[in-house]
Tab-separated table of C-alpha atoms and ligand atoms in Angstrom:
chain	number	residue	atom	x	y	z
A	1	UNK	CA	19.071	-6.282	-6.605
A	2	UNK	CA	17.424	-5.271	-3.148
A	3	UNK	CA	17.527	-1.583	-3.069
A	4	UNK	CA	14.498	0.456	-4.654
A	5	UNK	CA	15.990	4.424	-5.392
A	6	UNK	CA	13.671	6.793	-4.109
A	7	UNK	CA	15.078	10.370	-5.325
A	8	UNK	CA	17.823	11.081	-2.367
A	9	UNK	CA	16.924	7.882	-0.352
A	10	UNK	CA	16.955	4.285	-1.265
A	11	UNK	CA	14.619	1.690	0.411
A	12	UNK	CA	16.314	-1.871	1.359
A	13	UNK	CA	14.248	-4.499	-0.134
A	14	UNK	CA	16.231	-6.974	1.219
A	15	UNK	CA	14.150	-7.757	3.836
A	16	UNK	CA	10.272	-7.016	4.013
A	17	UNK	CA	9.648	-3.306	4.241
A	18	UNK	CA	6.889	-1.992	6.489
A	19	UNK	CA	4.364	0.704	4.710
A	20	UNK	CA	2.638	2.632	7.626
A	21	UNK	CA	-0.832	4.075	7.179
A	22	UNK	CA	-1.651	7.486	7.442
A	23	UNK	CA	-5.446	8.582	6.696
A	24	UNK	CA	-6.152	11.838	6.504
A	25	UNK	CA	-9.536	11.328	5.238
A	26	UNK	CA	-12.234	11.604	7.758
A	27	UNK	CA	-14.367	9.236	7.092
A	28	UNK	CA	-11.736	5.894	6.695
A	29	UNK	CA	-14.043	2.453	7.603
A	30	UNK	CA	-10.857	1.034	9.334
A	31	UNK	CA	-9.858	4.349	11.428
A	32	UNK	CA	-12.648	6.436	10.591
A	33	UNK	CA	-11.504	10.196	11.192
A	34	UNK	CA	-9.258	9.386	13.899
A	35	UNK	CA	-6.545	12.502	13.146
A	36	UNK	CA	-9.386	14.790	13.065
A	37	UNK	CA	-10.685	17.275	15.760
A	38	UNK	CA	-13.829	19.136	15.810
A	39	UNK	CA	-14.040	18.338	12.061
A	40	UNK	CA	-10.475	19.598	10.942
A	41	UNK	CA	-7.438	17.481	10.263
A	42	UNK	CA	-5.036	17.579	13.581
A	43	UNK	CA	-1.953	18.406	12.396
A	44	UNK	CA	-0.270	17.892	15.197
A	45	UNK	CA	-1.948	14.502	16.573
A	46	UNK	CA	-1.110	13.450	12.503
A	47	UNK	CA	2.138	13.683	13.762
A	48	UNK	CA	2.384	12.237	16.735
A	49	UNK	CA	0.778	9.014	14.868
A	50	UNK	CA	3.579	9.529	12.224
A	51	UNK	CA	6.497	9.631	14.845
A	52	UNK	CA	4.927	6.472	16.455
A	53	UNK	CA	5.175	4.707	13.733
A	54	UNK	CA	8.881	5.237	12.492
A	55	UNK	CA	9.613	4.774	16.499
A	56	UNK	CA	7.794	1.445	15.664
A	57	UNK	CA	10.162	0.375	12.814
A	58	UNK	CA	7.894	1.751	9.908
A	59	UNK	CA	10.339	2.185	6.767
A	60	UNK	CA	7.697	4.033	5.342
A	61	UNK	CA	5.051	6.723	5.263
A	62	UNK	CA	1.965	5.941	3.188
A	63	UNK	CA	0.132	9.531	3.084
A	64	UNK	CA	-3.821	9.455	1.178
A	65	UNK	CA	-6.156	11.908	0.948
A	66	UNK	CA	-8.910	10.247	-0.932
A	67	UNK	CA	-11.369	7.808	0.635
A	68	UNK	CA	-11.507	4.408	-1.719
A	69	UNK	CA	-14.385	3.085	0.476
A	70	UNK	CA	-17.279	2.135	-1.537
A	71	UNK	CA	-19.516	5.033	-1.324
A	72	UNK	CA	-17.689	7.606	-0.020
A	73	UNK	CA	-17.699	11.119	-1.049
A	74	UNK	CA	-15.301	11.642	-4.306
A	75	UNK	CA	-12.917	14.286	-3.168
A	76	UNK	CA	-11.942	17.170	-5.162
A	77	UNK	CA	-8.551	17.584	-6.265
A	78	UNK	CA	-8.244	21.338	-4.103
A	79	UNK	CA	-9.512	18.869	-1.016
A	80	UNK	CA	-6.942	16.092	-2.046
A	81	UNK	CA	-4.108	18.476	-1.823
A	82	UNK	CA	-5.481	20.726	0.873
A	83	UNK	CA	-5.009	17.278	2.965
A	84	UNK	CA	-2.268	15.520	1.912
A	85	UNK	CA	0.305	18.384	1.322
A	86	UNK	CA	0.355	20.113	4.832
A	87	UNK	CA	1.478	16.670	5.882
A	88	UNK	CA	3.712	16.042	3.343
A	89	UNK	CA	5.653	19.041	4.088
A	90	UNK	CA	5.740	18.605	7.592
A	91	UNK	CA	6.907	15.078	7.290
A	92	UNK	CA	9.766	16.217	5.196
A	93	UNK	CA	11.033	18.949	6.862
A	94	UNK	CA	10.829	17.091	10.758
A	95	UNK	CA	11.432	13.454	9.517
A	96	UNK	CA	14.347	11.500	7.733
A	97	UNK	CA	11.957	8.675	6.564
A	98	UNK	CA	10.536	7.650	3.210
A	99	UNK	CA	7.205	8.726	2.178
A	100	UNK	CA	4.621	7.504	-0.650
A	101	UNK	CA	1.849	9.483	-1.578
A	102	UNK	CA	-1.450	7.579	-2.023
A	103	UNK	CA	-2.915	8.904	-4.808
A	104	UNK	CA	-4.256	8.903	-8.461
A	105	UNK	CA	-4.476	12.701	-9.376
A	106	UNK	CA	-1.809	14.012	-11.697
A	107	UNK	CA	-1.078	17.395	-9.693
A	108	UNK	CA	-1.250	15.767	-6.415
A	109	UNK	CA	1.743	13.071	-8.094
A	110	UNK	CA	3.410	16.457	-8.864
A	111	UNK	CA	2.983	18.721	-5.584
A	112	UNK	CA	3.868	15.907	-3.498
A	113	UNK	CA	6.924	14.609	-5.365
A	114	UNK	CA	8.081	18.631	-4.982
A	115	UNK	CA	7.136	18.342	-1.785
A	116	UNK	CA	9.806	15.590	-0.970
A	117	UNK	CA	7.806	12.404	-1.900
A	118	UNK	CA	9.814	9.505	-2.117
A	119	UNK	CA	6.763	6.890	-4.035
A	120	UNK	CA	3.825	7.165	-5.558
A	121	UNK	CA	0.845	4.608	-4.579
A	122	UNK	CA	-1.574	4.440	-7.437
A	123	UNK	CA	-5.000	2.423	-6.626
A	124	UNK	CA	-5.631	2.939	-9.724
A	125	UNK	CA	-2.453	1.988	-11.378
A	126	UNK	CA	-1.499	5.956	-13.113
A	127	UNK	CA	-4.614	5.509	-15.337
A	128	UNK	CA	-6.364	8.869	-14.848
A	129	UNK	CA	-5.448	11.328	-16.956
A	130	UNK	CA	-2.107	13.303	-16.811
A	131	UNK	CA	-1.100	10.779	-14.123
A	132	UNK	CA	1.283	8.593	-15.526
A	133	UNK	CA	3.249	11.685	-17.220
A	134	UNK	CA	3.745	13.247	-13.527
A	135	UNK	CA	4.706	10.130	-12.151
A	136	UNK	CA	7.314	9.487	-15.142
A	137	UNK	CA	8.347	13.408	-14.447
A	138	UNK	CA	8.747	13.257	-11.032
A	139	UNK	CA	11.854	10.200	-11.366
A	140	UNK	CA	10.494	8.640	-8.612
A	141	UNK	CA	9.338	4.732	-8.464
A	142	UNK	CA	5.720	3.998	-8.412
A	143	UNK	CA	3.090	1.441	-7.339
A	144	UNK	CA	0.984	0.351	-9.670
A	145	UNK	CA	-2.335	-1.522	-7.728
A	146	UNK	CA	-4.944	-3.283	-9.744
A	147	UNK	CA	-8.565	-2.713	-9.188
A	148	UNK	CA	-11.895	-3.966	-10.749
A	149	UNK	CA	-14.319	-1.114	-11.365
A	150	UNK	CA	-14.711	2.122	-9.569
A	151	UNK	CA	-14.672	2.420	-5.888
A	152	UNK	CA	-18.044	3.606	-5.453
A	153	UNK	CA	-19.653	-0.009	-7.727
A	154	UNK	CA	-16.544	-2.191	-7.078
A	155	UNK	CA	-18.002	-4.746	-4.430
A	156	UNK	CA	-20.898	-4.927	-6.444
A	157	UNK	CA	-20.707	-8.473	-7.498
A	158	UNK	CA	-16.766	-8.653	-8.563
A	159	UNK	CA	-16.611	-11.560	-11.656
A	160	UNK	CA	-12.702	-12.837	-12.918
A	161	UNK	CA	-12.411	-15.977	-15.284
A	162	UNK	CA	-9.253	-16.409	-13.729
A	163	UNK	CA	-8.594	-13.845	-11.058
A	164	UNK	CA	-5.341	-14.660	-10.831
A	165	UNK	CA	-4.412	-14.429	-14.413
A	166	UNK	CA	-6.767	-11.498	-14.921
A	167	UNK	CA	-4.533	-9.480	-12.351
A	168	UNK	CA	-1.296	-10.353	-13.468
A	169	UNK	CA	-2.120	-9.105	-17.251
A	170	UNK	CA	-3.791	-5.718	-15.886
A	171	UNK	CA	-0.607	-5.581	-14.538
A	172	UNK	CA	1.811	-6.454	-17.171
A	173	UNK	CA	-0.125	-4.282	-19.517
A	174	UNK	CA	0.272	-0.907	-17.181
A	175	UNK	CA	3.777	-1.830	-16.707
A	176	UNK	CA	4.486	-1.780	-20.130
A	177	UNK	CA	2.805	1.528	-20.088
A	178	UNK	CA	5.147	3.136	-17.570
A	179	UNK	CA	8.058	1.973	-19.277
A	180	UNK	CA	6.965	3.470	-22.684
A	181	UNK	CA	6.259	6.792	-20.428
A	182	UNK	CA	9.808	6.754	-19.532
A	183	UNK	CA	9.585	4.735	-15.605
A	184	UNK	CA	12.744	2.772	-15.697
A	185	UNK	CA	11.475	-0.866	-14.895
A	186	UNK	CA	13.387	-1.123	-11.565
A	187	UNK	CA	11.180	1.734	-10.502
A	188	UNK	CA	7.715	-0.371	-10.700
A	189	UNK	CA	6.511	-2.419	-7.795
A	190	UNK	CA	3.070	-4.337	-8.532
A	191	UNK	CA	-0.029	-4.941	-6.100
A	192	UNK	CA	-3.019	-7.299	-6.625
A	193	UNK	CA	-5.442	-4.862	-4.845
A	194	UNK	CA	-6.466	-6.966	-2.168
A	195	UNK	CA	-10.373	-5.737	-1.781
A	196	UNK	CA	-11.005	-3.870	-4.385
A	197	UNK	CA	-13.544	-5.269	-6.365
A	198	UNK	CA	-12.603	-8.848	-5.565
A	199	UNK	CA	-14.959	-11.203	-3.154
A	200	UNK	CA	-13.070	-13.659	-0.644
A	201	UNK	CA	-12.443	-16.038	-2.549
A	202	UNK	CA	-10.771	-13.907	-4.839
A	203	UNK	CA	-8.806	-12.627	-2.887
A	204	UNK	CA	-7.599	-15.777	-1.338
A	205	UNK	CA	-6.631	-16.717	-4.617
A	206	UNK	CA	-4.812	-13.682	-5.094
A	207	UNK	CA	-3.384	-14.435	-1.912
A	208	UNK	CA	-2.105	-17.630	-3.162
A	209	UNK	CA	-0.838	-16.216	-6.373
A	210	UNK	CA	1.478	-13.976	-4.797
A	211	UNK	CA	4.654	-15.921	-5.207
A	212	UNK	CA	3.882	-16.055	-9.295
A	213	UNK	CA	3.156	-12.202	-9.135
A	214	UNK	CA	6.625	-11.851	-7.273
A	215	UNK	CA	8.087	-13.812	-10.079
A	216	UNK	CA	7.580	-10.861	-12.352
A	217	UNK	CA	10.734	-9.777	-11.083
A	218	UNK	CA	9.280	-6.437	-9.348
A	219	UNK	CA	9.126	-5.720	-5.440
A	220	UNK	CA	5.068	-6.624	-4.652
A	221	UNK	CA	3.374	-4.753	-2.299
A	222	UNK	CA	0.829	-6.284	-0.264
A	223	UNK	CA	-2.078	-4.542	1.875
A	224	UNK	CA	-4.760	-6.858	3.556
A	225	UNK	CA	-4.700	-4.693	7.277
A	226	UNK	CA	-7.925	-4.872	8.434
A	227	UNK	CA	-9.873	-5.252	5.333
A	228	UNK	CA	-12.788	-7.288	4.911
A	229	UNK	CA	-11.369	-10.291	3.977
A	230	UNK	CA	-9.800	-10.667	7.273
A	231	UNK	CA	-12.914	-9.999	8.801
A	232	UNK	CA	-14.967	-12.156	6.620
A	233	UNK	CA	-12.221	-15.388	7.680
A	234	UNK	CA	-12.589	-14.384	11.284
A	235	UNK	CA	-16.082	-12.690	11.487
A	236	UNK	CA	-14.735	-9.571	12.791
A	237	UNK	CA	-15.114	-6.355	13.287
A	238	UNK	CA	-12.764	-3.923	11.758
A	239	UNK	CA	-11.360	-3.205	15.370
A	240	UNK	CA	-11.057	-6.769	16.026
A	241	UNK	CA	-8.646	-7.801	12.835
A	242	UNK	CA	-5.120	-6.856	14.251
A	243	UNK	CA	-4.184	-10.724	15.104
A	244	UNK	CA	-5.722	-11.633	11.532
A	245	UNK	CA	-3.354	-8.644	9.557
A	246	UNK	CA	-0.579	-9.808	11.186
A	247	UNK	CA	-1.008	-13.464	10.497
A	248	UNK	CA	-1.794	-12.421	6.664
A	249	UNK	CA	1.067	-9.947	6.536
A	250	UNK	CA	3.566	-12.617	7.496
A	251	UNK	CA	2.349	-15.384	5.598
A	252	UNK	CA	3.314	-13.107	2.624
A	253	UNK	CA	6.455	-12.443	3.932
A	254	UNK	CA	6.979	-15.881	3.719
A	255	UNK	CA	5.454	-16.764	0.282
A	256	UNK	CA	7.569	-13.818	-1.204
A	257	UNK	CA	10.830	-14.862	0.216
A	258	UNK	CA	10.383	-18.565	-1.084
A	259	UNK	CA	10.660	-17.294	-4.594
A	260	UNK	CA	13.354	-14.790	-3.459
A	261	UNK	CA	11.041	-11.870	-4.254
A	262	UNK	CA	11.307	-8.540	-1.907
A	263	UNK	CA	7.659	-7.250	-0.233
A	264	UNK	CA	6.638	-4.371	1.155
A	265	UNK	CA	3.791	-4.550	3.465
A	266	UNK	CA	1.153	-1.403	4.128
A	267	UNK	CA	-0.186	-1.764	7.618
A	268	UNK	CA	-2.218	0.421	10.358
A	269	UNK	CA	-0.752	-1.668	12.863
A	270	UNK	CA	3.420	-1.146	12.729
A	271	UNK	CA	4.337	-2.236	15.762
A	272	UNK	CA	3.162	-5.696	15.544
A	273	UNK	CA	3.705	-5.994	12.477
A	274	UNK	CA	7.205	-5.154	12.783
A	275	UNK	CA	7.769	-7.373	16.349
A	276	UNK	CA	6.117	-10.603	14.037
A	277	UNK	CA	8.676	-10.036	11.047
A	278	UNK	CA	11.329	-9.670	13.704
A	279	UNK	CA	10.399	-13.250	15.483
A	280	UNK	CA	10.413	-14.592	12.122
A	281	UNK	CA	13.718	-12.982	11.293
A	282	UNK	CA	15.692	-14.295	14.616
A	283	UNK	CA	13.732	-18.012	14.583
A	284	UNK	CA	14.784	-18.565	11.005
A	285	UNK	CA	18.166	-17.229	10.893
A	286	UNK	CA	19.383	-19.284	14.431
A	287	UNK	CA	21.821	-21.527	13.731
A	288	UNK	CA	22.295	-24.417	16.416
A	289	UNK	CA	26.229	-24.523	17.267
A	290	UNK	CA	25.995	-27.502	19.394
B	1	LIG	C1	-3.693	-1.362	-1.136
B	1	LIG	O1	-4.112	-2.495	-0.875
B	1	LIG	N1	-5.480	0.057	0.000
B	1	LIG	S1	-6.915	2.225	0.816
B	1	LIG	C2	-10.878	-1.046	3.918
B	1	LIG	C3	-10.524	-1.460	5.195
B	1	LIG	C4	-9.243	-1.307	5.649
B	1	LIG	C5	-8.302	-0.710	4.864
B	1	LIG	C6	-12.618	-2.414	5.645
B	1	LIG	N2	-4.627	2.012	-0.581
B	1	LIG	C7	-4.347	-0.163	-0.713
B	1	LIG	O2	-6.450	0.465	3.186
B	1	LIG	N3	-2.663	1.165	-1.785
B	1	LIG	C8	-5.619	1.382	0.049
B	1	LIG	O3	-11.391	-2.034	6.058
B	1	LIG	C9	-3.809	1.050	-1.063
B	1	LIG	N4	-2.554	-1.195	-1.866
B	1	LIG	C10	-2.067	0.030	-2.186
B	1	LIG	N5	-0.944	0.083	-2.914
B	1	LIG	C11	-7.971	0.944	1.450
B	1	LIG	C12	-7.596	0.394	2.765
B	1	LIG	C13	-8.635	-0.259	3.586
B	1	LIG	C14	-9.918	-0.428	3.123
């Protein structure tokens, strides 16, 4: 069991799968408005970043229109789809490559999934309302992320008895929740929620737990690029954390495939991500003839 069905494509899990990000928000901490110009979303520099990325090896588009950084403006859901669907559509019509829609809003799940959608990437795990009856509607696999609190209080002071354990039930719980909504179980991929409401040393421990949270049988999806765990461990700045996200991101790739789980890792930074799997890859599969 390696390949995830996405609607008309399927996604190989049978090696780690590479997630690339694509902000439209303008005011993202870890690429803070970067596909804007003059204060409108570029739609043609979005593109350029998109075609980059596949060119890079990405297997897939991650497309969000909502800013999850603690104290950010909440977006409306005209804004949300004013953003993300433009790019949706273009992707789909000029692309042949997988896309996931970051999102928690039931009509975005909807509009984008019309719009040729291939996954829907839930921070908040299909709990608002009418989500989790588009995402079942739309047929098409979803993640489910956990997260402590609301985005705008979350790093205020994160507490877990046991993080670890804490995370895994959240999850367990909405998974039984999709498959009571009709989400066939080989449709669900689970994410701790690396940041979000959690403190370092949660997260590390998270981090740690990944191999039992692969054991659950579903692809995990892991996304640590440039957060500020990486930059607390290195005391970095946010444009100084690409050697730390690639470390991370690989040291997943190899606590997944221990327990024969499949990942699928959502970075900013494809191409290295992509050339340090591919070292991996080639150093672990050479086998000495002489
Ligand atoms: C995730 O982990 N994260 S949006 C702060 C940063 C850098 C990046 C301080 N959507 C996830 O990427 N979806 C986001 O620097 C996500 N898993 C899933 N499934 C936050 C983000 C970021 C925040």
């Amino acid at each position: 069991m390696s390949l995830l069905n996405c609607g008309n494509k399927t996604l190989d899990l049978s090696r780690p799968a590479v997630m690339g990000i694509v902000n439209i928000t303008p005011d993202s901490f870890s690429d803070g408005g970067a596909l804007y110009s003059s204060g409108k979303l570029d739609l043609s520099k979005t593109l350029v970043a998109i075609e980059a990325m596949l060119a890079a090896g990405a297997d897939i588009i991650d497309i969000g229109g909502e800013s999850t950084r603690p104290g950010a403006a909440p977006v409306t859901r005209a804004q949300e789809l004013d953003r993300v669907m433009p790019i949706i559509n273009a992707v789909s019509s000029r692309f042949d490559c997988l896309i996931s829609v970051d999102t928690s809003t039931a009509q975005v799940i909807s509009e984008a999934a019309a719009g040729g959608a291939h996954i829907i990437n839930d921070v908040r795990a299909l709990q608002r309302e009418g989500a989790l009856a588009a995402a079942a509607a739309s047929g098409l696999p979803v993640c489910l992320m956990h997260m402590q609190n609301q985005p705008d209080s979350m790093q205020h002071n994160p507490q877990y008895e046991d993080v670890v354990a804490e995370v895994l039930a959240f999850l367990h719980q909405r998974k039984q929740q999709c498959i009571e909504a009709g989400i066939a179980a080989d449709q669900i991929m689970l994410d701790p929620g690396f940041g979000f409401g959690k403190t370092l040393d949660h997260n590390l421990a998270l981090f740690n737990g990944l191999d039992k949270l692969a054991q659950a049988g579903h692809p995990v999806l892991v996304g640590v690029s440039r957060k500020s765990m990486i930059g607390q461990l290195l005391d970095s700045a946010v444009d100084e954390r690409l050697m730390g996200s690639v470390t991370m991101a690989l040291l997943a790739a190899q606590k997944i495939k221990a327990v024969q789980g499949s990942l699928i890792l959502r970075v900013h930074d494809v191409k290295e991500t992509v050339q340090a799997l591919h070292i991996w890859q080639q150093a672990e599969s050479f086998e000495d003839t002489e």
